[in-house]
Amino acid sequence: MPIPLVNSIASWFLKKRFHQIELFLKYPNEVQNELLLSLIDFAKHTEIGKQYDFSTMKDYKTFAERVPIKNYDGWQDCIERSRRGENNIFWPTPIRWFAKSSGTTRAKSKFIPVSEESLEDCHYAASKDLLCMYLNNNEDSQLFTGKSLRLGGSKELYKENGTVFGDLSAILIDNMPFWAEFSSTPSSKVSLMNDWEHKMQAIVNETINENVTSLAGVPSWMLVLLNNVLETTGKQNLHDIWPNLEAYFHGGVSFSPYQDQYEKILPKKDFKYYEIYNASEGFFAIQDQNNSDELLLMLDYGIFYEFIPMDIYATLEEQAILLSDVELNKNYAIIITTNAGLWRYKIGDTIRFTSLNPYRIKITGRTKHHINVFGEELIIENAEQALKKVCKRTKAEIVDFTAAPIFMNGKEKGAHEWLIEFKTPPKDINYFNELFDNALKSLNSDYEAKRYNNITLNKPKINVARTHLFHDWLKQNDKLGGQHKVPRLSNTRDYLNDLLKLNS
């Protein structure tokens, strides 16, 4: 298809879609309320709909009173029945796909239902919206003159009892509309290869001669791929290989720890970075402005949102609030009700709102991945900002990290123990640690209070990880590639102790 025609079609779609986006920007709470009522009405004849009497449910208040908030463990039995081929349990249309992700207390793996509606009206709709917003902000873009290099998961799809499970990215690639397949590289065959390490070289071989204009994937794994591309070609930066490369669409983990490394291999000053916020459960938010670190919460993808303030999360006072009741710069756990039949589901992510008109957010971490053993309330956002600040000061570069508490023992005070793998280590690790401790104090008043005169917390302990430690740990645990990542922070020492053993 000629490029001018492609751009004309994209422009037409852009104008049509922006009218719909403007609707939820102008009437966000009304759009969300109408969405909830439509989900309830659509599912009223399901097993769950009958259990909670959806047919007499006319407002949010009744919905919140009748339907309990649950995590995956609370839904696991229903999901397992659905995986065995039972229909109409929590969603009226048959669920054929299940996105497999890392496990929970009760299960080694989670199997998140993906309905036809969520596939089309959420995941694929979001992919189109991402392009719309990018093109709206960059009218001279040449994105459609080439292909997008996509880096998906490392697992093939598996069929069982008439249903299919695998990484979300594998499900998306397998069901990809023709327009997306036409404009992407590598081929689906290579994208769905199971062996991650062989797949990486296959992607390099298949893409280095393509006209790649954009990148899409998780920052940590994409960086591994791009360094392989440079090593294979002997080039110093990616523009020497793909001169028309103009944008990187990223999500899955925070971009902050990797930004400096990307800027070295993508040195064009006008190169664009666009963040997305998606998960197996749905697609939630998109960066809608150039050079921004805020994400627009998308309100018409078949997902109804509620929020639990983190200061009452997992307490007797825990209660969800509506989007209309959120406040700026407060940490919230997200609760979702979706067009795949997840009702008041805790996804385990935390966010804060940076704008209420429109609703824009920043991802702050995970409900389970923080350290609060001593009342310090250290979240992933604090850790990543502090590390970025100190790396800039010391000219260090980080590959990955994790941290856990050192528990009090008799008269010994507690502390945080860090394991950091450096690409470029600092010249003086003690100086790095001192700067890091001060940076955490400046970002987190609770941490600062506990560190005051070493009253509760001693200064951090930093261990330098050997090269490829985190890669080897992920490989050992069959978690290479895709959305898999090392837990950044934990209230227990399980992950850290495993990694320290492997590091010795």
XYZ file of C-alpha atoms in Angstrom:
504
model
C 0.000 0.000 0.000
C 1.491 3.436 -0.940
C 2.684 5.459 2.068
C 0.551 8.585 1.293
C -2.553 6.378 1.294
C -1.530 4.744 4.600
C -1.026 8.178 6.164
C -4.433 9.329 4.854
C -6.166 6.316 6.388
C -4.313 6.856 9.659
C -5.311 10.537 9.654
C -8.967 9.648 9.077
C -8.944 7.137 11.913
C -7.147 9.630 14.135
C -9.859 12.277 13.723
C -12.639 9.763 14.255
C -11.084 8.309 17.401
C -10.179 11.661 18.924
C -13.862 12.574 19.004
C -14.424 9.540 21.270
C -11.393 10.346 23.423
C -12.651 13.900 23.867
C -15.898 12.447 25.201
C -14.260 10.662 28.147
C -11.896 13.590 28.710
C -14.915 15.893 29.085
C -17.202 13.485 30.955
C -14.849 10.959 32.658
C -17.053 9.993 35.588
C -20.201 9.683 33.478
C -18.360 7.474 30.962
C -17.074 5.242 33.763
C -20.493 4.942 35.431
C -22.187 4.080 32.128
C -19.469 1.513 31.443
C -19.997 -0.188 34.809
C -23.744 -0.456 34.269
C -23.236 -1.918 30.780
C -20.801 -4.545 32.129
C -23.274 -5.492 34.866
C -26.158 -5.742 32.399
C -24.126 -7.785 29.920
C -23.117 -10.326 32.602
C -26.394 -10.528 34.537
C -27.155 -14.082 33.352
C -23.718 -15.482 34.232
C -23.132 -17.554 37.348
C -21.502 -14.567 39.071
C -24.277 -12.270 37.821
C -26.922 -14.483 39.411
C -24.905 -14.912 42.622
C -24.784 -11.144 43.213
C -28.153 -10.436 41.541
C -26.819 -8.177 38.793
C -30.319 -7.916 37.297
C -31.478 -5.650 40.161
C -28.234 -3.679 40.354
C -28.791 -0.096 39.198
C -25.887 1.887 40.663
C -22.307 1.746 41.922
C -23.335 1.810 45.583
C -25.224 -1.484 45.253
C -22.402 -2.981 43.207
C -19.835 -2.102 45.898
C -22.059 -3.448 48.680
C -22.711 -6.806 47.031
C -19.542 -7.686 45.138
C -16.426 -8.308 47.261
C -12.943 -7.142 46.264
C -10.694 -10.129 45.485
C -7.198 -10.877 44.269
C -6.315 -13.748 41.911
C -6.528 -16.342 44.676
C -10.161 -15.346 45.212
C -10.947 -15.930 41.526
C -8.721 -18.930 40.903
C -11.392 -21.629 41.283
C -13.722 -19.899 38.796
C -10.857 -19.362 36.367
C -9.768 -23.004 36.583
C -13.317 -24.122 35.758
C -13.305 -21.763 32.789
C -9.960 -23.169 31.617
C -11.508 -26.626 31.667
C -14.057 -25.430 29.121
C -17.008 -24.311 31.286
C -18.770 -21.198 29.961
C -20.917 -18.401 31.397
C -19.257 -18.453 34.824
C -18.075 -14.836 35.120
C -18.483 -13.609 31.522
C -21.250 -14.455 29.018
C -19.125 -15.025 25.905
C -16.762 -18.029 25.817
C -13.251 -17.392 27.138
C -10.813 -19.051 24.747
C -7.537 -17.412 25.792
C -5.742 -17.165 29.125
C -2.663 -14.999 29.620
C -0.153 -16.844 31.777
C 1.913 -14.806 34.218
C 3.882 -15.329 37.428
C 2.111 -16.992 40.333
C 0.489 -16.205 43.649
C 0.274 -17.717 47.103
C -1.973 -20.553 45.927
C -0.692 -21.124 42.407
C 2.623 -21.356 40.570
C 1.143 -19.372 37.662
C -1.782 -17.053 37.106
C -4.062 -17.574 34.109
C -5.794 -14.295 33.352
C -8.937 -14.596 31.188
C -8.786 -12.761 27.860
C -12.187 -12.449 26.182
C -12.910 -11.550 22.580
C -14.186 -8.195 23.863
C -11.042 -7.418 25.874
C -8.827 -8.459 22.979
C -10.564 -6.182 20.462
C -11.957 -3.335 22.592
C -9.065 -3.038 25.007
C -5.694 -4.429 23.876
C -5.959 -3.815 20.123
C -7.924 -0.585 20.582
C -5.115 0.699 22.797
C -2.480 -0.165 20.195
C -4.362 1.947 17.649
C -4.841 4.766 20.159
C -1.129 4.787 20.924
C -0.389 5.368 17.244
C -3.136 7.983 17.061
C -1.730 9.992 19.930
C 1.813 9.716 18.641
C 0.831 10.855 15.136
C -1.313 13.660 16.523
C 1.727 14.993 18.392
C 4.181 14.369 15.532
C 2.527 15.318 12.242
C 5.747 14.941 10.256
C 6.239 11.355 11.478
C 7.466 8.757 8.976
C 6.401 5.847 11.192
C 4.476 4.125 8.407
C 7.340 4.217 5.948
C 8.883 1.275 7.800
C 8.200 -1.382 10.414
C 7.919 -1.627 14.169
C 10.371 -3.981 15.847
C 8.259 -5.702 18.493
C 9.750 -7.775 21.294
C 7.182 -10.065 22.865
C 7.225 -12.938 25.318
C 9.287 -16.095 25.131
C 6.521 -18.669 25.477
C 4.590 -20.468 22.789
C 0.852 -20.953 23.040
C -0.457 -24.170 24.557
C -3.878 -25.707 23.996
C -5.781 -27.462 26.743
C -9.473 -28.435 27.060
C -10.361 -26.298 24.066
C -8.731 -23.188 25.553
C -5.342 -21.610 24.814
C -2.807 -20.187 27.255
C 0.555 -18.424 26.951
C 2.183 -15.029 27.426
C -0.166 -12.146 26.693
C 2.212 -10.978 23.952
C 2.003 -14.415 22.320
C -1.823 -14.260 22.380
C -1.759 -10.773 20.871
C 0.702 -11.773 18.144
C -1.254 -14.942 17.322
C -4.486 -12.965 16.894
C -2.886 -9.873 15.385
C -4.950 -8.007 12.771
C -3.469 -7.907 9.270
C -2.565 -4.223 9.475
C -0.380 -4.850 12.523
C 1.274 -7.953 11.048
C 1.996 -6.038 7.829
C 3.780 -3.255 9.705
C 5.756 -5.357 12.232
C 9.006 -7.277 12.429
C 10.157 -9.960 13.211
C 7.752 -12.508 11.743
C 5.219 -14.192 14.009
C 7.177 -17.437 13.656
C 10.282 -15.857 15.199
C 8.286 -13.771 17.709
C 6.700 -16.920 19.118
C 9.928 -18.935 19.437
C 10.115 -20.602 22.836
C 13.869 -20.568 23.492
C 14.601 -16.982 24.510
C 18.341 -17.004 23.868
C 18.031 -18.507 20.363
C 15.101 -16.216 19.672
C 17.187 -13.106 20.423
C 19.728 -13.914 17.718
C 16.960 -14.898 15.291
C 15.341 -11.484 15.831
C 18.676 -9.758 15.205
C 19.230 -11.702 11.989
C 15.718 -10.995 10.713
C 15.549 -7.289 11.554
C 18.956 -5.749 10.851
C 18.173 -5.364 7.149
C 14.626 -4.075 7.667
C 13.625 -0.413 7.634
C 12.781 -0.205 11.341
C 11.073 3.068 12.300
C 9.942 2.210 15.836
C 10.620 -0.172 18.720
C 8.105 -1.748 21.108
C 8.830 -3.857 24.182
C 9.932 -4.053 27.818
C 12.980 -1.764 28.445
C 15.169 -4.338 30.202
C 14.795 -7.035 27.530
C 14.759 -4.587 24.621
C 18.117 -3.230 25.803
C 19.590 -6.753 25.698
C 18.303 -7.175 22.140
C 19.586 -3.800 20.956
C 23.041 -4.417 22.418
C 23.053 -7.734 20.522
C 22.155 -5.824 17.350
C 25.100 -3.456 17.878
C 27.462 -6.341 18.659
C 26.380 -8.284 15.551
C 26.698 -5.291 13.212
C 29.744 -3.688 14.825
C 27.965 -0.300 14.834
C 28.191 2.292 17.617
C 24.570 3.402 17.609
C 21.237 2.192 16.264
C 20.728 5.074 13.835
C 23.650 3.711 11.811
C 21.616 0.525 11.321
C 18.095 1.972 11.142
C 18.451 5.624 9.994
C 14.665 6.201 10.046
C 14.188 4.969 13.627
C 12.181 7.666 15.433
C 10.328 6.247 18.464
C 10.378 3.643 21.232
C 7.078 2.532 22.818
C 7.853 0.929 26.162
C 6.138 -0.504 29.223
C 6.263 -3.399 31.672
C 9.000 -2.010 33.914
C 10.121 1.501 34.749
C 12.175 3.167 32.035
C 14.061 5.366 34.484
C 16.980 3.001 35.359
C 17.680 2.401 31.664
C 17.161 5.857 30.157
C 20.811 6.925 30.075
C 21.828 3.678 28.360
C 19.148 4.144 25.691
C 20.220 7.721 25.036
C 23.776 6.503 24.363
C 22.714 4.074 21.636
C 19.917 6.346 20.326
C 21.735 9.708 20.280
C 19.312 11.694 18.069
C 17.992 14.598 20.147
C 14.524 14.408 18.601
C 14.109 10.656 19.235
C 10.756 10.012 20.972
C 10.009 7.790 23.959
C 6.373 6.851 24.637
C 5.320 4.900 27.719
C 2.340 2.583 27.981
C 0.743 0.877 30.976
C -0.659 -2.530 30.195
C -0.850 -5.931 31.851
C -2.396 -9.333 31.250
C -5.599 -7.968 32.790
C -5.926 -5.054 30.396
C -4.508 -1.903 28.856
C -4.865 1.027 31.244
C -2.975 4.163 30.262
C -0.977 5.789 27.462
C 1.489 8.665 27.333
C -0.424 11.232 25.305
C 2.185 14.032 25.148
C 5.727 14.272 23.810
C 8.503 14.400 26.414
C 6.187 13.542 29.308
C 6.386 11.067 32.169
C 2.628 11.110 32.797
C 0.106 8.639 31.367
C -3.473 9.374 30.371
C -5.870 6.936 32.040
C -8.003 5.437 29.270
C -11.615 5.234 30.397
C -13.459 3.541 27.530
C -11.649 0.218 27.080
C -14.227 -1.843 28.965
C -12.425 -1.379 32.300
C -14.115 0.204 35.329
C -11.692 1.602 37.911
C -11.736 1.836 41.686
C -8.876 2.785 43.991
C -7.778 1.942 47.531
C -5.586 4.523 49.319
C -2.371 2.720 50.249
C -2.426 4.115 53.775
C -5.470 1.904 54.476
C -4.673 -0.953 52.065
C -4.866 -4.412 53.708
C -6.204 -2.905 56.943
C -9.616 -3.212 58.608
C -10.417 0.260 57.231
C -9.710 -0.779 53.633
C -12.337 0.661 51.298
C -12.339 1.421 47.583
C -13.210 4.835 46.183
C -14.372 6.010 42.772
C -12.268 7.823 40.197
C -14.195 10.999 41.045
C -12.892 10.845 44.638
C -9.149 10.437 44.059
C -6.657 13.100 45.144
C -3.432 14.327 43.617
C -0.084 12.794 44.611
C -1.553 10.098 46.832
C -0.558 6.455 46.438
C -3.404 4.124 45.409
C -3.847 0.412 44.717
C -5.894 -0.186 41.563
C -9.079 -2.268 41.521
C -10.544 -3.184 38.124
C -13.758 -4.606 36.724
C -13.249 -5.730 33.138
C -14.860 -6.906 29.909
C -13.172 -10.275 30.479
C -15.182 -10.961 33.642
C -12.810 -9.848 36.397
C -15.048 -8.207 39.022
C -13.454 -5.836 41.569
C -10.077 -7.429 40.991
C -6.857 -6.353 42.734
C -4.183 -6.266 40.031
C -1.399 -5.542 42.532
C -0.188 -2.242 41.028
C 0.054 1.148 42.715
C -0.249 4.539 41.027
C -0.587 8.205 41.904
C -2.495 10.892 40.063
C -0.526 13.802 38.651
C -3.585 15.467 37.095
C -7.331 15.268 37.706
C -8.400 17.072 34.533
C -7.714 14.991 32.566
C -6.884 11.993 34.746
C -3.171 11.368 34.343
C -1.104 8.985 36.422
C 2.359 7.697 37.229
C 3.020 4.065 38.134
C 4.623 3.884 41.572
C 5.096 0.144 42.104
C 3.427 -3.010 43.324
C 1.336 -3.573 46.445
C 3.619 -6.482 47.356
C 6.897 -4.986 46.158
C 7.842 -2.381 48.729
C 9.762 -2.323 52.009
C 7.838 -1.295 55.101
C 9.322 -3.432 57.868
C 10.330 -0.435 59.964
C 7.625 2.063 58.952
C 9.772 3.524 56.166
C 7.210 2.980 53.342
C 9.896 2.664 50.663
C 8.291 2.196 47.246
C 9.805 1.304 43.882
C 9.408 4.852 42.577
C 11.635 6.150 45.426
C 14.301 3.533 44.741
C 14.415 4.128 40.993
C 14.528 7.913 41.312
C 17.323 7.718 43.895
C 19.380 5.309 41.789
C 18.950 7.434 38.676
C 20.082 10.529 40.586
C 23.175 8.807 42.022
C 24.128 7.069 38.772
C 24.120 10.438 37.007
C 26.373 11.867 39.718
C 28.828 8.935 39.716
C 28.608 8.061 35.980
C 27.498 4.532 36.894
C 25.062 2.419 34.838
C 22.744 -0.233 36.260
C 21.542 -3.481 34.688
C 19.209 -4.595 37.499
C 18.722 -4.505 41.264
C 16.735 -5.848 44.184
C 16.528 -5.019 47.887
C 15.221 -6.507 51.114
C 15.346 -5.723 54.827
C 18.053 -6.723 57.276
C 15.880 -7.531 60.278
C 16.652 -6.292 63.775
C 18.571 -8.805 65.850
C 18.885 -8.139 69.559
C 20.558 -4.749 69.874
C 21.369 -4.619 66.168
C 19.277 -2.117 64.254
C 17.661 -2.925 60.951
C 18.781 -1.820 57.498
C 18.131 -2.326 53.798
C 20.363 -4.663 51.847
C 20.749 -4.026 48.112
C 22.086 -6.226 45.357
C 22.967 -4.195 42.255
C 24.352 -5.406 38.939
C 26.243 -2.609 37.213
C 27.010 -2.261 33.538
C 29.416 0.530 34.503
C 30.232 0.363 38.235
C 30.991 3.469 40.303
C 34.641 4.094 41.128
C 33.881 4.149 44.858
C 30.978 1.972 46.051
C 31.073 3.538 49.541
C 30.643 7.013 48.095
C 27.854 5.665 45.861
C 26.155 4.237 48.968
C 26.428 7.525 50.840
C 24.874 9.460 47.946
C 22.176 6.798 47.569
C 21.238 6.951 51.251
C 20.970 10.746 51.071
C 18.913 10.569 47.875
C 16.431 8.185 49.528
C 16.171 10.558 52.496
C 15.397 13.454 50.172
C 12.661 11.484 48.395
C 10.994 9.748 51.343
C 10.359 11.532 54.655
C 9.447 8.266 56.431
C 12.775 6.727 55.416
C 14.553 9.924 56.484
C 12.884 9.806 59.916
C 13.903 6.169 60.480
C 17.472 6.941 59.382
C 17.780 10.027 61.632
C 20.821 9.424 63.841
C 20.475 5.710 62.964
C 17.559 5.539 65.410
C 15.815 2.648 63.645
C 17.712 2.038 60.416
C 21.413 1.805 59.775
C 22.736 2.985 56.415
C 22.093 0.689 53.441
C 24.325 -2.265 52.654
C 25.155 -2.598 48.949
C 26.371 -5.818 47.346
C 27.768 -5.665 43.816
C 26.342 -8.471 41.679
C 28.477 -10.382 39.208
C 27.829 -9.939 35.482
C 24.657 -11.686 34.227
C 23.521 -12.613 37.760
C 19.911 -11.492 37.260
C 19.780 -13.073 33.798
C 21.026 -16.372 35.255
C 18.498 -16.234 38.103
C 15.635 -15.626 35.660
C 16.879 -18.443 33.428
C 17.163 -20.804 36.413
C 13.551 -20.000 37.281
C 12.311 -20.308 33.664
C 11.492 -16.596 33.515
C 13.599 -15.320 30.631
C 12.038 -12.696 28.397
C 8.630 -11.136 27.946
C 7.062 -9.496 30.969
C 9.232 -11.374 33.479
C 11.286 -9.248 35.817
C 13.158 -9.439 39.092
C 11.127 -8.103 42.057
C 12.713 -4.759 42.912
C 11.725 -4.537 46.584
C 10.420 -7.082 49.053
C 9.460 -7.235 52.722
C 11.054 -10.691 52.902
C 14.552 -11.873 52.078
C 13.460 -14.788 49.849
C 14.480 -13.283 46.485
C 17.598 -11.601 47.848
C 18.877 -14.726 49.589
C 18.402 -16.781 46.394
C 20.330 -14.202 44.377
C 23.100 -13.856 46.962
C 23.654 -17.640 46.872
C 23.902 -17.505 43.087
C 26.270 -14.530 43.383
C 28.727 -16.298 45.680
